[in-house]
C-alpha atoms as an extended CHARMM CRD file, in Angstrom:
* protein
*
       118  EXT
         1         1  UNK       CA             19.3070000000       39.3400000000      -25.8090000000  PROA      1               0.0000000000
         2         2  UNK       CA             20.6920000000       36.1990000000      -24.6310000000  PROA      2               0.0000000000
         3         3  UNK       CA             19.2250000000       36.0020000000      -21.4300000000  PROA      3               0.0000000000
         4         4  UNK       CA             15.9080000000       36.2810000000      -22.9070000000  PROA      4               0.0000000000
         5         5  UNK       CA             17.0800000000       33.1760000000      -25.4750000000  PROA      5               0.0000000000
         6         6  UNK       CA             18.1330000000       31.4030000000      -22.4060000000  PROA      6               0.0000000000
         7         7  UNK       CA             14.5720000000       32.2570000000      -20.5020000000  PROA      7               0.0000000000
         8         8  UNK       CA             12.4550000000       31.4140000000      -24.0920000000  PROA      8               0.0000000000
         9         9  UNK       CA             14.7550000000       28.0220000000      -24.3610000000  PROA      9               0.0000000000
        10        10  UNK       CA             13.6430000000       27.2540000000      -20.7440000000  PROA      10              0.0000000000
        11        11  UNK       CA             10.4130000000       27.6450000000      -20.8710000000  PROA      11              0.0000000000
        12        12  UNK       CA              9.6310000000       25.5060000000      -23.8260000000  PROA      12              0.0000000000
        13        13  UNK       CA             11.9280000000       22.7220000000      -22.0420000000  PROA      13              0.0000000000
        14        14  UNK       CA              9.5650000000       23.1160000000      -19.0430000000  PROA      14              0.0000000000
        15        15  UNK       CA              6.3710000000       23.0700000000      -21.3450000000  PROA      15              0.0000000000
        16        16  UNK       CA              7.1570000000       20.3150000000      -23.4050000000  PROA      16              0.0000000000
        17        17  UNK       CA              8.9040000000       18.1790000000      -20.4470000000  PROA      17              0.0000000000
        18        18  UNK       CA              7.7410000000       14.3210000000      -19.6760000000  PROA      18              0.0000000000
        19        19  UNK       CA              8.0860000000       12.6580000000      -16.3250000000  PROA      19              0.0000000000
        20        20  UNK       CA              6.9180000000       10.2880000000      -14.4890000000  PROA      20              0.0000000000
        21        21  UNK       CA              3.4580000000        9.8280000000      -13.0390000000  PROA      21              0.0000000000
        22        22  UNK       CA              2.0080000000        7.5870000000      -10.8640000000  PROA      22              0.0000000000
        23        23  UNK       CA             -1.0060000000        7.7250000000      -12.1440000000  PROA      23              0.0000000000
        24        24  UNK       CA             -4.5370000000        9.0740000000      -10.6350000000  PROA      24              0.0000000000
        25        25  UNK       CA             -4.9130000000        5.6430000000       -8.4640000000  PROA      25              0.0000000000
        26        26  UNK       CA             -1.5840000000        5.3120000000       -6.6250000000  PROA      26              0.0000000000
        27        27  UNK       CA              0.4860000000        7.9150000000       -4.8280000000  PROA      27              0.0000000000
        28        28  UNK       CA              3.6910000000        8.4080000000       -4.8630000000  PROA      28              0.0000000000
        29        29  UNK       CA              6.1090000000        6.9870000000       -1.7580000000  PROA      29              0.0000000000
        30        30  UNK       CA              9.9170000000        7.7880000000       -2.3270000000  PROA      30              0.0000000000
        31        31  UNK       CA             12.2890000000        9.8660000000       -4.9810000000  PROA      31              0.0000000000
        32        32  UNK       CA             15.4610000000        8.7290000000       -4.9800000000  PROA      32              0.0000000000
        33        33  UNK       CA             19.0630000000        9.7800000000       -7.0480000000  PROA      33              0.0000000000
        34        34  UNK       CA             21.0400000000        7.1770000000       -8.2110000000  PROA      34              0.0000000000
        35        35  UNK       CA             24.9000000000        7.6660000000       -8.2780000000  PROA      35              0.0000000000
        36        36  UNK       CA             24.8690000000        8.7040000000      -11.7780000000  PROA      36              0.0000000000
        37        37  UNK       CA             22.1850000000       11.4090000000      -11.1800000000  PROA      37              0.0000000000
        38        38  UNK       CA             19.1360000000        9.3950000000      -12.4720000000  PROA      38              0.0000000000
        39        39  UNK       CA             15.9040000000       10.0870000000      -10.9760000000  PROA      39              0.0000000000
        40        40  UNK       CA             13.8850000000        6.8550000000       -9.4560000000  PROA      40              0.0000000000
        41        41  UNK       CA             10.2040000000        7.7280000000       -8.3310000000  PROA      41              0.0000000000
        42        42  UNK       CA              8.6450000000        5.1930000000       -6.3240000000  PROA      42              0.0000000000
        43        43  UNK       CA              4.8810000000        4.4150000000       -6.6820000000  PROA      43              0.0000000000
        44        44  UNK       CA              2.5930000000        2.6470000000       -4.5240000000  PROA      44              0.0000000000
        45        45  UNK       CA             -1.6160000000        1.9110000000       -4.0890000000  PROA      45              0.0000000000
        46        46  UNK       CA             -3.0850000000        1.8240000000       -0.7040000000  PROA      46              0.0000000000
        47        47  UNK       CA             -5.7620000000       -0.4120000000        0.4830000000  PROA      47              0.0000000000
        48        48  UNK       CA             -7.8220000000        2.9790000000        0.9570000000  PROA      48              0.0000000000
        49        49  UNK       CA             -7.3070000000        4.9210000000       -2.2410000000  PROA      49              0.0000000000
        50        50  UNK       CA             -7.6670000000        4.0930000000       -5.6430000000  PROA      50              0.0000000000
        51        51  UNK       CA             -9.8340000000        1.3430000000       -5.8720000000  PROA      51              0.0000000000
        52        52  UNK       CA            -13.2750000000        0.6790000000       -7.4480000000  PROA      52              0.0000000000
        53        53  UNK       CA            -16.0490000000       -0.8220000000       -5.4200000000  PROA      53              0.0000000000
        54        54  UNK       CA            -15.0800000000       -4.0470000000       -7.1730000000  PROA      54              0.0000000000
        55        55  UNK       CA            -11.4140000000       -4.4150000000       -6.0360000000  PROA      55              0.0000000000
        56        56  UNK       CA             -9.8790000000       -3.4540000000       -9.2130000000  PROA      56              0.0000000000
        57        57  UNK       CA             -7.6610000000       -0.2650000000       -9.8690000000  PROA      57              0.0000000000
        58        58  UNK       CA             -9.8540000000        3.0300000000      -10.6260000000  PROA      58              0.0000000000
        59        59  UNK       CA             -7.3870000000        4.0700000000      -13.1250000000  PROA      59              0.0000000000
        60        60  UNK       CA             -4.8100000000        2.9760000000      -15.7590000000  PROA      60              0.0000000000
        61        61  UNK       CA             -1.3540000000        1.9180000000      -13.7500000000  PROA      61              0.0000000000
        62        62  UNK       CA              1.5220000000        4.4400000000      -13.1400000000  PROA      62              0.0000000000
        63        63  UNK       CA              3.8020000000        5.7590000000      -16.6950000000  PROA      63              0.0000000000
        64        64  UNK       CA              7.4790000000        5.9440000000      -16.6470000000  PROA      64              0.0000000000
        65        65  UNK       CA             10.3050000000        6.5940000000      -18.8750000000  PROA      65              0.0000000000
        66        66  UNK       CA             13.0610000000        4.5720000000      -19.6000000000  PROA      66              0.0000000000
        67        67  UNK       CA             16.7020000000        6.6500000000      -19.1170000000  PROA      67              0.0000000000
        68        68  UNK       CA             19.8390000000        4.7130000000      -21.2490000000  PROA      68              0.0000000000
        69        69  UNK       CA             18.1070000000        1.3580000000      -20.2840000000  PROA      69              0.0000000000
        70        70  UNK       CA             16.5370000000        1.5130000000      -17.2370000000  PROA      70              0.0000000000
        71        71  UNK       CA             13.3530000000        2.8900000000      -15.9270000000  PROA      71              0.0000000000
        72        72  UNK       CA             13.0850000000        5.9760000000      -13.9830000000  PROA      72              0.0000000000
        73        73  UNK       CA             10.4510000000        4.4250000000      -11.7450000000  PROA      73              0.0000000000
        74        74  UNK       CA              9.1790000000        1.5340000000      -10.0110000000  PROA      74              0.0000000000
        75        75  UNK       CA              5.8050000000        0.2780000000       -8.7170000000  PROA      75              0.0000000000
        76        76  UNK       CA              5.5510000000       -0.9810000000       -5.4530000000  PROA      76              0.0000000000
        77        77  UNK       CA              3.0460000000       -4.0280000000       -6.1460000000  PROA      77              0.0000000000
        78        78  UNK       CA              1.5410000000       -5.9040000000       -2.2390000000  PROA      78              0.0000000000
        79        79  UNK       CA             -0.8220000000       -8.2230000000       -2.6170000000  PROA      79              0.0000000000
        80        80  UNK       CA             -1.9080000000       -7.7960000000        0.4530000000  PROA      80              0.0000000000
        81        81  UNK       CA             -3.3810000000       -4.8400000000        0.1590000000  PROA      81              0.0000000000
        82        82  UNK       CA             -5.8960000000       -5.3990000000       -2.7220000000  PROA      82              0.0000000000
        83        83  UNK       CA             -9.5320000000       -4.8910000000       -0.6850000000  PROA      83              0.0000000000
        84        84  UNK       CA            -12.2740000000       -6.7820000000       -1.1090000000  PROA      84              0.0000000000
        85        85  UNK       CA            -15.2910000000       -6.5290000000       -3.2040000000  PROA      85              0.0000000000
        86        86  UNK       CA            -17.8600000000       -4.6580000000       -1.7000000000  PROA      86              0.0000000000
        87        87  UNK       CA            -21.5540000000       -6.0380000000       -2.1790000000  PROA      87              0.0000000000
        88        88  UNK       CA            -24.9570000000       -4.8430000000       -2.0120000000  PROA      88              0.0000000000
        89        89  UNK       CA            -25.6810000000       -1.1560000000       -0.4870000000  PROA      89              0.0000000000
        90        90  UNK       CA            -21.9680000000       -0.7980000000        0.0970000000  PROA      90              0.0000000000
        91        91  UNK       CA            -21.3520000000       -1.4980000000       -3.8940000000  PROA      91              0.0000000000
        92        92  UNK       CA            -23.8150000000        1.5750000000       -4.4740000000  PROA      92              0.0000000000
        93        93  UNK       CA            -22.9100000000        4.1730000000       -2.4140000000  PROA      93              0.0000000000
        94        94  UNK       CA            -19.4000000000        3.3660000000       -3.0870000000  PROA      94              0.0000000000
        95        95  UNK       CA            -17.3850000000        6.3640000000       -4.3760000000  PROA      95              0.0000000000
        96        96  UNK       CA            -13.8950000000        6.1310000000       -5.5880000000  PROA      96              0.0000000000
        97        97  UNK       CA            -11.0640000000        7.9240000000       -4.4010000000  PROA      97              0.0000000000
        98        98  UNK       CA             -8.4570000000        9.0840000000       -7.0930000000  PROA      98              0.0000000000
        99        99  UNK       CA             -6.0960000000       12.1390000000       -7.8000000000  PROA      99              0.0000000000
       100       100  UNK       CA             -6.4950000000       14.1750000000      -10.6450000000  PROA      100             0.0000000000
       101       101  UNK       CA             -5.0310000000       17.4670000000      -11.3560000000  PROA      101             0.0000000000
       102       102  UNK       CA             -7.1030000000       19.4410000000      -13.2490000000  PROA      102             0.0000000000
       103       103  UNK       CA             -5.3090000000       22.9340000000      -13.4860000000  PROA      103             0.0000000000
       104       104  UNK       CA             -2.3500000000       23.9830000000      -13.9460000000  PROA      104             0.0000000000
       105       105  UNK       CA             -0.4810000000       27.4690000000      -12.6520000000  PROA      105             0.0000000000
       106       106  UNK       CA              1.5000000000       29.2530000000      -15.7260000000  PROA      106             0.0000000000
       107       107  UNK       CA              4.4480000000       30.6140000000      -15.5500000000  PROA      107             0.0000000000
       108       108  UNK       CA              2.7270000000       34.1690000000      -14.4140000000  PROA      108             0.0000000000
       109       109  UNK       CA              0.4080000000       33.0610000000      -12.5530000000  PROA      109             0.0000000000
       110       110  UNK       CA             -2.2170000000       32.5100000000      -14.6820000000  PROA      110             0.0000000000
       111       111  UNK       CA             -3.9430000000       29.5810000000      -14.1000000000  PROA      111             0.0000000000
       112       112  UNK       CA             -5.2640000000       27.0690000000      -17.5230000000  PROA      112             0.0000000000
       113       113  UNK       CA             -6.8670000000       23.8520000000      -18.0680000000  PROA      113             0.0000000000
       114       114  UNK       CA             -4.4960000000       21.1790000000      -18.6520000000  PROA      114             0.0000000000
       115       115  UNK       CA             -5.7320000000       17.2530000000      -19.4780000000  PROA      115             0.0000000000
       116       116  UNK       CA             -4.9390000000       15.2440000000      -16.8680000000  PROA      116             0.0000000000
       117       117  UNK       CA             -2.8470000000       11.9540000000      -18.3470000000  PROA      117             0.0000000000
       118       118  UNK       CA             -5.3570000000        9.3940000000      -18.5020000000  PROA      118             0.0000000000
């Protein structure tokens, strides 16, 4: 009986977990451990992924949670490697590259729709 309270407890831990994300325009670059066991995910944005046609991000900037105090992520910001506006023909044939995740593998293998964080 108490394995099975351990395995219920886990599982709703799992399901109802946050963490980081870095978002469906950026990709993540480095995980590190701090000394005192935090986790620190490191996000960046390539010149060549996430990007509208315009030069702005394609999607909301990364999330992270803050752990006594400090965040549990970063976000690597370059100027450099904002790209340009595309004009014309280029502008309209311009598709967007972005990550999204749109399902999601139970615990049995079952696989269910899950939003993707926006």
């Amino acid at each position: 009986m108490t394995t099975i309270r351990v395995a219920l407890a886990a599982a709703v831990l799992v399901a109802f977990g946050e963490a980081s994300f870095c978002g469906k325009s950026s990709v993540p670059f480095s995980f590190e451990a701090l000394p005192n066991g935090q986790p620190v995910l490191g996000c960046a944005r390539p010149s060549c992924f996430g990007w509208n046609s315009d030069g702005t991000p394609a999607s909301k900037p990364a999330q992270f949670y803050r752990i006594n105090k400090k965040p549990d992520g970063f976000f690597r910001n370059s100027a450099d490697a904002r790209p340009k506006a595309l004009n014309g023909g280029d502008a309209l044939n311009f598709q967007p590259q972005v990550a999204s995740r749109k399902k999601n593998i139970g615990m049995h293998g079952d696989v269910r729709e899950r939003p993707v964080p926006e």
